[in-house]
Amino acid sequence: MEYEGDRDAVARHMAAQPGVQEVERRLRPYLNSPRDTDTVEGLVHAFHRSLLCCVTQLRVPRG
């Protein structure tokens, strides 16, 4: 997922989405390391722990 803006606001928005909650519920049995995703705070924490930093980004010039 790519986003711009406040990371906490994005995480809270995603945590409130029923689809995200459903995916997390279905993934739970397959996770090697359990994570608390039953609450908004738990989902926000999992979101922050799962972030990857963008090392480089290439764009094709418009034209």
Short mmCIF file of C-alpha atoms in Angstrom, two decimals:
data_model
loop_
_atom_site.label_atom_id
_atom_site.label_comp_id
_atom_site.label_asym_id
_atom_site.label_seq_id
_atom_site.Cartn_x
_atom_site.Cartn_y
_atom_site.Cartn_z
CA MET A 1 0.00 0.00 0.00
CA GLU A 2 1.29 3.44 -0.89
CA TYR A 3 0.08 6.49 0.99
CA GLU A 4 0.81 10.14 1.55
CA GLY A 5 0.09 12.10 4.68
CA ASP A 6 -0.12 11.44 8.37
CA ARG A 7 0.85 7.83 9.07
CA ASP A 8 -1.30 7.63 12.22
CA ALA A 9 -4.36 8.97 10.39
CA VAL A 10 -3.87 6.44 7.58
CA ALA A 11 -3.43 3.60 10.07
CA ARG A 12 -6.57 4.59 12.00
CA HIS A 13 -8.56 4.89 8.78
CA MET A 14 -7.43 1.44 7.63
CA ALA A 15 -8.12 -0.06 11.06
CA ALA A 16 -11.74 1.13 10.88
CA GLN A 17 -12.38 -0.54 7.51
CA PRO A 18 -14.51 -3.70 7.78
CA GLY A 19 -12.61 -5.28 4.88
CA VAL A 20 -9.28 -4.84 6.63
CA GLN A 21 -10.71 -6.33 9.82
CA GLU A 22 -12.06 -9.32 7.85
CA VAL A 23 -8.72 -9.95 6.11
CA GLU A 24 -6.90 -9.79 9.43
CA ARG A 25 -9.40 -12.24 10.96
CA ARG A 26 -8.91 -14.69 8.08
CA LEU A 27 -5.12 -14.37 8.10
CA ARG A 28 -4.79 -14.95 11.84
CA PRO A 29 -4.52 -18.77 11.67
CA TYR A 30 -1.64 -18.56 9.18
CA LEU A 31 0.55 -15.98 10.90
CA ASN A 32 3.87 -17.17 12.28
CA SER A 33 3.89 -14.39 14.87
CA PRO A 34 0.48 -13.45 16.26
CA ARG A 35 -0.53 -9.81 16.32
CA ASP A 36 -3.36 -8.08 18.14
CA THR A 37 -5.70 -6.80 15.45
CA ASP A 38 -8.97 -7.03 17.39
CA THR A 39 -8.86 -3.33 18.32
CA VAL A 40 -8.12 -0.15 16.41
CA GLU A 41 -5.06 0.39 18.62
CA GLY A 42 -3.83 -3.13 17.91
CA LEU A 43 -4.29 -2.70 14.17
CA VAL A 44 -2.49 0.66 14.26
CA HIS A 45 0.41 -0.95 16.13
CA ALA A 46 0.57 -3.84 13.63
CA PHE A 47 0.44 -1.33 10.75
CA HIS A 48 3.40 0.60 12.16
CA ARG A 49 5.43 -2.57 12.78
CA SER A 50 4.78 -3.75 9.22
CA LEU A 51 5.89 -0.59 7.42
CA LEU A 52 8.65 -0.80 4.88
CA CYS A 53 10.74 2.24 4.02
CA CYS A 54 10.91 3.38 0.43
CA VAL A 55 14.58 3.15 -0.54
CA THR A 56 14.21 4.42 -4.07
CA GLN A 57 11.43 5.41 -6.38
CA LEU A 58 11.65 5.67 -10.14
CA ARG A 59 9.16 7.51 -12.30
CA VAL A 60 8.73 7.60 -16.01
CA PRO A 61 8.62 11.19 -17.25
CA ARG A 62 5.24 12.26 -18.59
CA GLY A 63 5.22 13.09 -22.19
#
